[in-house]
């Protein structure tokens, strides 16, 4: 396994690596449409995937990794892009810990760090509950399916061949087919087959929380025509009929994931001779979601269930503008920034806007750091017009001997963060 860090220069020895050459300057939207598994499932949820949307990018004669972490595979070769805040450690405990928090799974072994392709296969299964739960927020997928009947209540197209076969001589019944809007369709059948495979191989993945268990129960109830013998037909039907409607983007992502799990990753980006698969994550998005998990602060964003700040006081919604700080706690706006250096133009302008709208006495940034300092809270200055700007440096433990010791240490950082902002 080859290890790289996000937002870093790729060393010259790796510039001819087949995976890097295949993915160089390929944007996320292209890879998403070619069976890559991408977090978050919707690009609109991420501030960074819209702009800095490459895994590998050529800039000033050098190849850079960007704000993306994850696993990329080709045959038995795997590239892992890990957090640059864990450069001093052999294993990326920080990424693993954030994923477990955000995706609600518990890795019971260290297989995600093993030096073989099994790490990629395992990760596909571990992220399945997240994709399932995100899709099910839209309700159970429903579409028109063709049904065959043989009764006296004809309400569709007569199936002549079946009529001759089953109803000769005429017995009062008619064989016919009709299209019905049904929850039992190619997508829910694909999800059901994926659930059955994971339950057989790694059942603990599907029992991590109540939401996952309830969604699995619902899928099983809706797929009453399920049969193990139909798996290949279901997979083939889904390969030929990908979901394209924008409203079902979460189901489209889930469909691609299920196909990779069921087909043992035989689909990917590139030609038939060079198929690259990947599970890639916008690490800035992951950092923000992780902070929300551990703090439960008021969360803002463009998704319908998140809060928003109105820019103007007038009542006319058609002229209203909205602003989105990441968090607000006790009236203080906080923006998470997964980077070492703040942009003294855009970042400062954003936080100044939030401080003004909220009429707050202060506002600031929350940044991870691999450099320990007893003073985490750093005051940056006071705005003309009032309001202090600060940054909080969240320490990511370094050079831990085991994942368990890393968890113990990072919980100290979490506790310090929460205590700092208790009113």
CSV table of C-alpha atoms in Angstrom, one decimal:
chain,number,residue,atom,x,y,z
A,1,UNK,CA,0.0,0.0,0.0
A,2,UNK,CA,1.3,3.4,-1.0
A,3,UNK,CA,0.7,6.2,1.6
A,4,UNK,CA,0.2,9.9,0.6
A,5,UNK,CA,-1.0,12.9,2.6
A,6,UNK,CA,-3.7,15.3,1.6
A,7,UNK,CA,-2.8,18.8,0.3
A,8,UNK,CA,0.8,17.7,-0.3
A,9,UNK,CA,3.3,17.3,-3.2
A,10,UNK,CA,3.5,13.8,-4.6
A,11,UNK,CA,7.1,12.8,-4.7
A,12,UNK,CA,8.7,12.4,-8.1
A,13,UNK,CA,9.2,8.6,-7.7
A,14,UNK,CA,5.4,8.2,-7.8
A,15,UNK,CA,4.4,10.5,-10.7
A,16,UNK,CA,4.3,7.5,-13.1
A,17,UNK,CA,2.2,5.4,-10.7
A,18,UNK,CA,-0.6,3.9,-12.8
A,19,UNK,CA,-3.4,5.1,-10.4
A,20,UNK,CA,-2.0,8.6,-10.3
A,21,UNK,CA,-1.6,8.8,-14.0
A,22,UNK,CA,-5.1,7.6,-14.6
A,23,UNK,CA,-6.7,10.1,-12.2
A,24,UNK,CA,-4.5,13.1,-12.8
A,25,UNK,CA,-6.7,16.3,-13.3
A,26,UNK,CA,-9.9,14.2,-13.3
A,27,UNK,CA,-12.6,16.2,-11.4
A,28,UNK,CA,-14.9,14.8,-8.8
A,29,UNK,CA,-18.0,15.0,-11.0
A,30,UNK,CA,-16.4,12.8,-13.6
A,31,UNK,CA,-15.3,10.2,-11.0
A,32,UNK,CA,-18.7,10.3,-9.3
A,33,UNK,CA,-20.4,9.3,-12.5
A,34,UNK,CA,-17.9,6.4,-13.0
A,35,UNK,CA,-18.6,4.4,-9.9
A,36,UNK,CA,-16.4,6.2,-7.4
A,37,UNK,CA,-17.8,6.3,-3.9
A,38,UNK,CA,-17.7,10.0,-2.8
A,39,UNK,CA,-18.4,11.7,0.5
A,40,UNK,CA,-20.5,13.7,0.9
A,41,UNK,CA,-23.0,12.0,-1.4
A,42,UNK,CA,-24.1,15.5,-2.7
A,43,UNK,CA,-21.5,17.9,-3.9
A,44,UNK,CA,-23.7,20.8,-2.7
A,45,UNK,CA,-23.1,19.8,0.9
A,46,UNK,CA,-19.4,20.5,0.6
A,47,UNK,CA,-17.8,23.9,0.4
A,48,UNK,CA,-14.6,22.4,-1.0
A,49,UNK,CA,-15.7,19.8,-3.6
A,50,UNK,CA,-17.2,22.6,-5.7
A,51,UNK,CA,-13.9,24.4,-6.1
A,52,UNK,CA,-10.9,22.2,-5.2
A,53,UNK,CA,-12.4,19.2,-6.8
A,54,UNK,CA,-9.5,17.0,-7.8
A,55,UNK,CA,-7.7,14.0,-6.2
A,56,UNK,CA,-4.5,14.7,-8.1
A,57,UNK,CA,-3.8,18.0,-9.8
A,58,UNK,CA,-0.8,19.2,-11.8
A,59,UNK,CA,0.2,22.7,-10.7
A,60,UNK,CA,3.5,24.5,-11.5
A,61,UNK,CA,5.1,21.3,-12.8
A,62,UNK,CA,4.3,19.3,-9.7
A,63,UNK,CA,1.5,16.9,-8.8
A,64,UNK,CA,-0.4,17.8,-5.7
A,65,UNK,CA,-3.0,15.9,-3.6
A,66,UNK,CA,-5.9,18.1,-2.7
A,67,UNK,CA,-8.6,18.2,0.1
A,68,UNK,CA,-9.4,14.5,-0.5
A,69,UNK,CA,-8.6,11.5,1.6
A,70,UNK,CA,-9.5,7.8,1.1
A,71,UNK,CA,-8.6,4.6,-0.7
A,72,UNK,CA,-7.8,4.1,-4.4
A,73,UNK,CA,-7.3,0.6,-5.8
A,74,UNK,CA,-6.2,-1.1,-9.0
A,75,UNK,CA,-5.8,-4.8,-9.1
A,76,UNK,CA,-3.8,-5.5,-5.9
A,77,UNK,CA,-2.3,-2.1,-5.7
A,78,UNK,CA,-3.8,0.4,-3.2
A,79,UNK,CA,-3.1,4.1,-2.6
A,80,UNK,CA,-4.2,5.5,0.7
A,81,UNK,CA,-4.4,9.3,1.0
A,82,UNK,CA,-4.4,10.1,4.7
A,83,UNK,CA,-4.6,13.2,6.8
A,84,UNK,CA,-1.6,15.5,6.8
A,85,UNK,CA,-2.1,16.0,10.5
A,86,UNK,CA,-0.9,12.5,11.1
A,87,UNK,CA,2.4,12.7,9.2
A,88,UNK,CA,4.4,11.7,12.3
A,89,UNK,CA,2.4,8.4,12.7
A,90,UNK,CA,2.6,5.2,10.8
A,91,UNK,CA,-1.2,4.8,10.8
A,92,UNK,CA,-3.9,7.4,10.2
A,93,UNK,CA,-5.8,7.1,13.5
A,94,UNK,CA,-7.3,10.5,13.1
A,95,UNK,CA,-9.1,9.7,9.8
A,96,UNK,CA,-10.3,6.4,11.1
A,97,UNK,CA,-11.6,8.0,14.3
A,98,UNK,CA,-13.5,10.8,12.5
A,99,UNK,CA,-15.0,8.2,10.1
A,100,UNK,CA,-16.2,6.0,12.9
A,101,UNK,CA,-17.8,9.0,14.6
A,102,UNK,CA,-19.5,10.5,11.5
A,103,UNK,CA,-20.5,7.2,9.9
A,104,UNK,CA,-21.5,5.4,13.1
A,105,UNK,CA,-19.5,2.3,12.6
A,106,UNK,CA,-17.1,0.5,14.9
A,107,UNK,CA,-14.1,-1.3,13.3
A,108,UNK,CA,-13.6,-4.4,15.4
A,109,UNK,CA,-10.2,-5.2,13.8
A,110,UNK,CA,-7.4,-3.3,12.2
A,111,UNK,CA,-8.3,-4.6,8.7
A,112,UNK,CA,-8.8,-1.1,7.3
A,113,UNK,CA,-5.1,-0.5,7.8
A,114,UNK,CA,-3.8,-3.9,6.5
A,115,UNK,CA,-1.6,-3.9,3.5
A,116,UNK,CA,-3.9,-5.7,1.0
A,117,UNK,CA,-7.0,-5.2,-1.1
A,118,UNK,CA,-9.2,-6.5,1.7
A,119,UNK,CA,-9.0,-3.0,3.2
A,120,UNK,CA,-10.8,-1.6,0.2
A,121,UNK,CA,-13.5,-4.3,0.2
A,122,UNK,CA,-14.1,-3.8,3.9
A,123,UNK,CA,-14.4,-0.1,3.6
A,124,UNK,CA,-17.1,-0.4,1.0
A,125,UNK,CA,-19.2,-2.5,3.5
A,126,UNK,CA,-18.5,-0.2,6.4
A,127,UNK,CA,-19.8,2.9,4.6
A,128,UNK,CA,-22.9,1.1,3.4
A,129,UNK,CA,-25.1,2.1,6.4
A,130,UNK,CA,-24.3,5.8,5.9
A,131,UNK,CA,-25.4,5.7,2.2
A,132,UNK,CA,-28.5,3.6,3.1
A,133,UNK,CA,-29.6,6.0,5.8
A,134,UNK,CA,-28.9,9.1,3.7
A,135,UNK,CA,-31.0,7.7,0.8
A,136,UNK,CA,-33.8,6.6,3.1
A,137,UNK,CA,-34.3,10.1,4.3
A,138,UNK,CA,-36.1,10.6,1.0
A,139,UNK,CA,-38.4,7.7,1.8
A,140,UNK,CA,-38.4,4.3,0.3
A,141,UNK,CA,-37.6,4.4,-3.4
A,142,UNK,CA,-40.6,3.8,-5.6
A,143,UNK,CA,-40.9,3.4,-9.4
A,144,UNK,CA,-43.1,1.8,-12.0
A,145,UNK,CA,-42.6,-2.0,-12.5
A,146,UNK,CA,-44.2,-4.5,-14.8
A,147,UNK,CA,-46.4,-7.0,-13.0
A,148,UNK,CA,-48.0,-10.2,-14.4
A,149,UNK,CA,-51.4,-11.4,-13.3
A,150,UNK,CA,-53.8,-14.2,-14.2
A,151,UNK,CA,-57.3,-13.5,-12.9
A,152,UNK,CA,-60.7,-12.1,-13.9
A,153,UNK,CA,-59.9,-8.5,-13.1
A,154,UNK,CA,-58.2,-7.5,-16.3
A,155,UNK,CA,-56.6,-4.1,-16.1
A,156,UNK,CA,-53.7,-4.1,-18.5
A,157,UNK,CA,-52.2,-5.6,-21.7
A,158,UNK,CA,-53.2,-9.2,-22.4
A,159,UNK,CA,-50.3,-11.7,-22.4
A,160,UNK,CA,-51.3,-13.9,-25.4
A,161,UNK,CA,-48.7,-16.6,-24.9
A,162,UNK,CA,-49.5,-17.0,-21.1
A,163,UNK,CA,-53.2,-16.9,-21.9
A,164,UNK,CA,-52.8,-19.8,-24.3
A,165,UNK,CA,-50.5,-21.7,-21.9
A,166,UNK,CA,-52.5,-21.3,-18.7
A,167,UNK,CA,-56.1,-20.6,-19.7
A,168,UNK,CA,-56.9,-23.1,-22.5
A,169,UNK,CA,-59.6,-24.0,-22.5
A,170,UNK,CA,-61.0,-20.8,-21.1
A,171,UNK,CA,-61.6,-20.9,-17.4
A,172,UNK,CA,-62.7,-17.3,-16.7
A,173,UNK,CA,-59.2,-16.0,-16.0
A,174,UNK,CA,-57.2,-13.8,-18.2
A,175,UNK,CA,-53.3,-13.5,-18.3
A,176,UNK,CA,-52.2,-9.9,-18.5
A,177,UNK,CA,-49.4,-7.5,-17.6
A,178,UNK,CA,-49.6,-4.0,-16.1
A,179,UNK,CA,-47.4,-1.3,-14.9
A,180,UNK,CA,-47.7,-0.4,-11.2
A,181,UNK,CA,-46.0,2.1,-8.9
A,182,UNK,CA,-44.3,-0.2,-6.5
A,183,UNK,CA,-41.8,-0.2,-3.6
A,184,UNK,CA,-40.6,-3.6,-4.7
A,185,UNK,CA,-38.4,-2.7,-7.6
A,186,UNK,CA,-34.9,-3.1,-9.0
A,187,UNK,CA,-33.4,-0.6,-6.6
A,188,UNK,CA,-34.9,-1.9,-3.4
A,189,UNK,CA,-34.1,-5.5,-4.6
A,190,UNK,CA,-30.4,-4.4,-5.1
A,191,UNK,CA,-30.3,-2.9,-1.6
A,192,UNK,CA,-31.8,-6.1,-0.2
A,193,UNK,CA,-29.2,-8.3,-1.9
A,194,UNK,CA,-26.4,-6.1,-0.5
A,195,UNK,CA,-27.9,-6.3,3.0
A,196,UNK,CA,-28.0,-10.1,2.8
A,197,UNK,CA,-24.4,-10.3,1.6
A,198,UNK,CA,-23.1,-8.0,4.4
A,199,UNK,CA,-25.2,-9.8,7.0
A,200,UNK,CA,-23.5,-13.0,5.9
A,201,UNK,CA,-19.9,-11.7,5.9
A,202,UNK,CA,-19.9,-8.8,8.5
A,203,UNK,CA,-23.2,-8.7,10.3
A,204,UNK,CA,-22.0,-6.4,13.0
A,205,UNK,CA,-21.8,-3.5,10.5
A,206,UNK,CA,-25.6,-3.4,10.2
A,207,UNK,CA,-26.4,-3.3,13.9
A,208,UNK,CA,-24.5,-0.2,15.0
A,209,UNK,CA,-27.6,2.1,15.5
A,210,UNK,CA,-31.4,2.2,15.6
A,211,UNK,CA,-31.8,4.1,12.4
A,212,UNK,CA,-29.8,1.5,10.3
A,213,UNK,CA,-31.7,-1.4,11.9
A,214,UNK,CA,-35.1,0.3,11.2
A,215,UNK,CA,-34.2,1.1,7.6
A,216,UNK,CA,-33.1,-2.5,7.0
A,217,UNK,CA,-36.3,-3.8,8.5
A,218,UNK,CA,-38.3,-1.5,6.1
A,219,UNK,CA,-36.3,-2.7,3.0
A,220,UNK,CA,-37.0,-6.3,3.9
A,221,UNK,CA,-40.7,-5.6,4.4
A,222,UNK,CA,-40.9,-3.9,1.0
A,223,UNK,CA,-39.0,-6.6,-1.0
A,224,UNK,CA,-41.5,-9.4,-0.7
A,225,UNK,CA,-40.5,-10.9,-4.0
A,226,UNK,CA,-36.9,-11.3,-3.0
A,227,UNK,CA,-35.0,-14.4,-4.0
A,228,UNK,CA,-31.3,-15.3,-3.6
A,229,UNK,CA,-31.4,-16.9,-7.1
A,230,UNK,CA,-32.3,-13.6,-8.7
A,231,UNK,CA,-29.1,-11.7,-7.6
A,232,UNK,CA,-27.3,-11.7,-11.0
A,233,UNK,CA,-30.4,-10.6,-12.8
A,234,UNK,CA,-31.0,-7.7,-10.3
A,235,UNK,CA,-27.3,-6.6,-10.6
A,236,UNK,CA,-27.5,-6.7,-14.4
A,237,UNK,CA,-30.8,-4.7,-14.4
A,238,UNK,CA,-29.2,-2.0,-12.2
A,239,UNK,CA,-26.0,-1.8,-14.3
A,240,UNK,CA,-28.1,-1.2,-17.4
A,241,UNK,CA,-30.5,1.3,-15.7
A,242,UNK,CA,-28.6,3.7,-13.4
A,243,UNK,CA,-30.6,6.3,-11.5
A,244,UNK,CA,-30.3,9.7,-13.3
A,245,UNK,CA,-32.9,11.9,-11.7
A,246,UNK,CA,-31.3,14.6,-9.6
A,247,UNK,CA,-33.9,14.3,-6.8
A,248,UNK,CA,-32.6,10.8,-6.1
A,249,UNK,CA,-28.9,11.6,-6.0
A,250,UNK,CA,-28.5,9.8,-2.7
A,251,UNK,CA,-30.1,6.7,-4.2
A,252,UNK,CA,-27.9,7.0,-7.2
A,253,UNK,CA,-24.8,6.9,-4.9
A,254,UNK,CA,-26.3,4.0,-2.9
A,255,UNK,CA,-26.9,2.1,-6.2
A,256,UNK,CA,-23.2,2.5,-7.3
A,257,UNK,CA,-22.0,1.4,-3.8
A,258,UNK,CA,-24.3,-1.7,-3.8
A,259,UNK,CA,-23.1,-2.7,-7.3
A,260,UNK,CA,-19.4,-2.5,-6.2
A,261,UNK,CA,-20.1,-4.6,-3.1
A,262,UNK,CA,-22.1,-7.3,-5.0
A,263,UNK,CA,-19.7,-7.4,-8.0
A,264,UNK,CA,-16.6,-7.5,-5.9
A,265,UNK,CA,-15.4,-4.2,-7.2
A,266,UNK,CA,-15.3,-5.1,-10.9
A,267,UNK,CA,-16.4,-1.6,-11.9
A,268,UNK,CA,-14.5,1.6,-11.8
A,269,UNK,CA,-13.0,4.5,-13.7
A,270,UNK,CA,-11.0,4.0,-16.9
A,271,UNK,CA,-10.9,1.5,-19.8
A,272,UNK,CA,-11.3,-2.2,-19.5
A,273,UNK,CA,-7.6,-2.7,-19.0
A,274,UNK,CA,-7.2,0.0,-16.4
A,275,UNK,CA,-10.1,0.1,-14.0
A,276,UNK,CA,-9.5,2.2,-10.9
A,277,UNK,CA,-11.9,2.1,-8.0
A,278,UNK,CA,-12.1,4.6,-5.1
A,279,UNK,CA,-13.7,5.6,-1.9
A,280,UNK,CA,-12.9,9.3,-1.5
A,281,UNK,CA,-13.8,11.8,1.2
A,282,UNK,CA,-13.8,15.5,1.3
A,283,UNK,CA,-11.9,15.8,4.5
A,284,UNK,CA,-13.0,19.3,5.2
A,285,UNK,CA,-16.6,18.1,5.2
A,286,UNK,CA,-15.6,15.2,7.4
A,287,UNK,CA,-13.9,17.5,9.9
A,288,UNK,CA,-17.0,19.7,10.1
A,289,UNK,CA,-19.3,16.7,10.6
A,290,UNK,CA,-17.0,15.3,13.3
A,291,UNK,CA,-17.1,18.5,15.3
A,292,UNK,CA,-20.9,18.4,15.1
A,293,UNK,CA,-20.9,14.9,16.4
A,294,UNK,CA,-18.8,15.6,19.5
A,295,UNK,CA,-20.3,19.0,20.3
A,296,UNK,CA,-23.9,19.0,19.2
A,297,UNK,CA,-23.6,22.7,18.6
A,298,UNK,CA,-26.2,24.5,16.4
A,299,UNK,CA,-25.3,23.5,12.9
A,300,UNK,CA,-25.8,25.7,9.8
A,301,UNK,CA,-25.8,24.8,6.1
A,302,UNK,CA,-27.7,24.5,2.9
A,303,UNK,CA,-29.5,21.2,3.7
A,304,UNK,CA,-33.1,21.6,4.7
A,305,UNK,CA,-32.7,20.4,8.3
A,306,UNK,CA,-29.8,22.8,9.0
A,307,UNK,CA,-30.1,26.4,10.3
A,308,UNK,CA,-29.5,29.5,8.2
A,309,UNK,CA,-28.8,33.2,9.0
A,310,UNK,CA,-30.9,35.8,7.2
A,311,UNK,CA,-28.8,38.7,6.0
A,312,UNK,CA,-31.6,41.3,5.7
A,313,UNK,CA,-34.3,42.3,8.2
A,314,UNK,CA,-37.1,42.9,5.6
A,315,UNK,CA,-39.9,40.3,5.4
A,316,UNK,CA,-39.8,39.7,1.6
A,317,UNK,CA,-38.3,36.3,1.2
A,318,UNK,CA,-37.7,36.6,-2.6
A,319,UNK,CA,-35.1,39.3,-1.9
A,320,UNK,CA,-33.6,37.6,1.2
A,321,UNK,CA,-30.0,36.5,1.3
A,322,UNK,CA,-28.7,33.7,3.5
A,323,UNK,CA,-25.4,33.1,5.2
A,324,UNK,CA,-24.1,29.8,6.6
A,325,UNK,CA,-21.6,29.7,9.5
A,326,UNK,CA,-20.7,26.1,10.3
A,327,UNK,CA,-21.7,26.5,14.0
A,328,UNK,CA,-23.1,28.8,16.6
A,329,UNK,CA,-22.7,28.2,20.3
A,330,UNK,CA,-24.0,30.7,22.9
A,331,UNK,CA,-24.3,33.3,20.2
A,332,UNK,CA,-20.7,32.9,19.0
A,333,UNK,CA,-20.3,31.9,15.3
A,334,UNK,CA,-17.6,29.3,14.6
A,335,UNK,CA,-16.2,28.2,11.3
A,336,UNK,CA,-14.3,24.9,11.0
A,337,UNK,CA,-11.2,25.1,8.8
A,338,UNK,CA,-9.3,22.0,7.9
A,339,UNK,CA,-6.1,23.9,7.1
A,340,UNK,CA,-3.0,25.2,8.8
A,341,UNK,CA,-3.2,28.8,7.5
A,342,UNK,CA,-6.2,30.9,7.4
A,343,UNK,CA,-7.1,32.9,4.3
A,344,UNK,CA,-6.9,36.5,5.6
A,345,UNK,CA,-9.3,37.7,2.9
A,346,UNK,CA,-12.1,35.2,2.4
A,347,UNK,CA,-12.0,33.5,5.8
A,348,UNK,CA,-11.8,36.8,7.7
A,349,UNK,CA,-14.6,38.3,5.6
A,350,UNK,CA,-16.8,35.4,6.3
A,351,UNK,CA,-16.4,35.4,10.1
A,352,UNK,CA,-16.8,39.2,10.2
A,353,UNK,CA,-20.2,38.8,8.4
A,354,UNK,CA,-21.3,36.2,10.9
A,355,UNK,CA,-20.3,38.3,13.9
A,356,UNK,CA,-22.1,41.3,12.6
A,357,UNK,CA,-25.4,39.4,11.8
A,358,UNK,CA,-25.5,37.7,15.1
A,359,UNK,CA,-24.4,40.9,16.9
A,360,UNK,CA,-21.9,38.8,18.7
A,361,UNK,CA,-19.0,40.0,20.9
A,362,UNK,CA,-16.7,37.4,19.2
A,363,UNK,CA,-16.4,34.8,16.5
A,364,UNK,CA,-13.7,32.5,15.3
A,365,UNK,CA,-12.3,29.5,13.6
A,366,UNK,CA,-11.7,25.9,14.7
A,367,UNK,CA,-8.6,24.3,13.2
A,368,UNK,CA,-6.9,20.9,13.7
A,369,UNK,CA,-3.2,21.0,14.6
A,370,UNK,CA,-0.4,18.4,15.2
A,371,UNK,CA,1.6,20.8,17.3
A,372,UNK,CA,0.8,20.7,21.0
A,373,UNK,CA,0.4,24.0,22.8
A,374,UNK,CA,-1.2,24.4,26.2
A,375,UNK,CA,-2.9,27.6,24.9
A,376,UNK,CA,-5.5,26.3,22.4
A,377,UNK,CA,-7.5,29.6,22.3
A,378,UNK,CA,-5.7,32.2,20.3
A,379,UNK,CA,-7.0,35.8,20.0
A,380,UNK,CA,-6.4,37.2,16.5
A,381,UNK,CA,-7.6,40.8,17.0
A,382,UNK,CA,-10.6,43.1,17.6
A,383,UNK,CA,-12.7,44.4,14.7
A,384,UNK,CA,-13.4,48.0,14.0
A,385,UNK,CA,-17.0,48.3,15.1
A,386,UNK,CA,-16.6,45.7,17.8
A,387,UNK,CA,-16.1,42.0,18.2
A,388,UNK,CA,-13.0,39.8,18.9
A,389,UNK,CA,-11.8,37.3,16.3
A,390,UNK,CA,-10.1,34.1,17.5
A,391,UNK,CA,-8.9,30.7,16.4
A,392,UNK,CA,-9.1,27.5,18.4
A,393,UNK,CA,-6.4,24.9,17.7
A,394,UNK,CA,-7.7,21.4,18.3
A,395,UNK,CA,-4.8,19.1,19.0
A,396,UNK,CA,-4.6,15.8,17.1
A,397,UNK,CA,-2.5,13.4,19.2
A,398,UNK,CA,0.7,12.2,17.6
A,399,UNK,CA,2.9,9.1,17.6
A,400,UNK,CA,0.5,6.9,19.6
A,401,UNK,CA,1.4,3.2,19.9
A,402,UNK,CA,-2.2,2.0,19.4
A,403,UNK,CA,-5.6,3.1,18.2
A,404,UNK,CA,-6.9,2.7,21.7
A,405,UNK,CA,-4.3,5.1,23.2
A,406,UNK,CA,-5.1,7.6,20.4
A,407,UNK,CA,-8.8,7.5,21.3
A,408,UNK,CA,-8.0,8.2,24.9
A,409,UNK,CA,-5.8,11.2,24.0
A,410,UNK,CA,-8.2,12.7,21.5
A,411,UNK,CA,-11.0,12.5,24.0
A,412,UNK,CA,-9.0,14.9,26.1
A,413,UNK,CA,-8.9,17.3,23.2
A,414,UNK,CA,-12.6,17.0,22.8
A,415,UNK,CA,-13.3,17.6,26.4
A,416,UNK,CA,-11.1,20.7,26.4
A,417,UNK,CA,-12.9,22.1,23.3
A,418,UNK,CA,-16.4,21.6,24.8
A,419,UNK,CA,-15.3,23.1,28.2
A,420,UNK,CA,-13.9,26.2,26.5
A,421,UNK,CA,-17.3,27.1,25.0
A,422,UNK,CA,-19.5,26.3,27.9
A,423,UNK,CA,-21.3,29.5,28.9
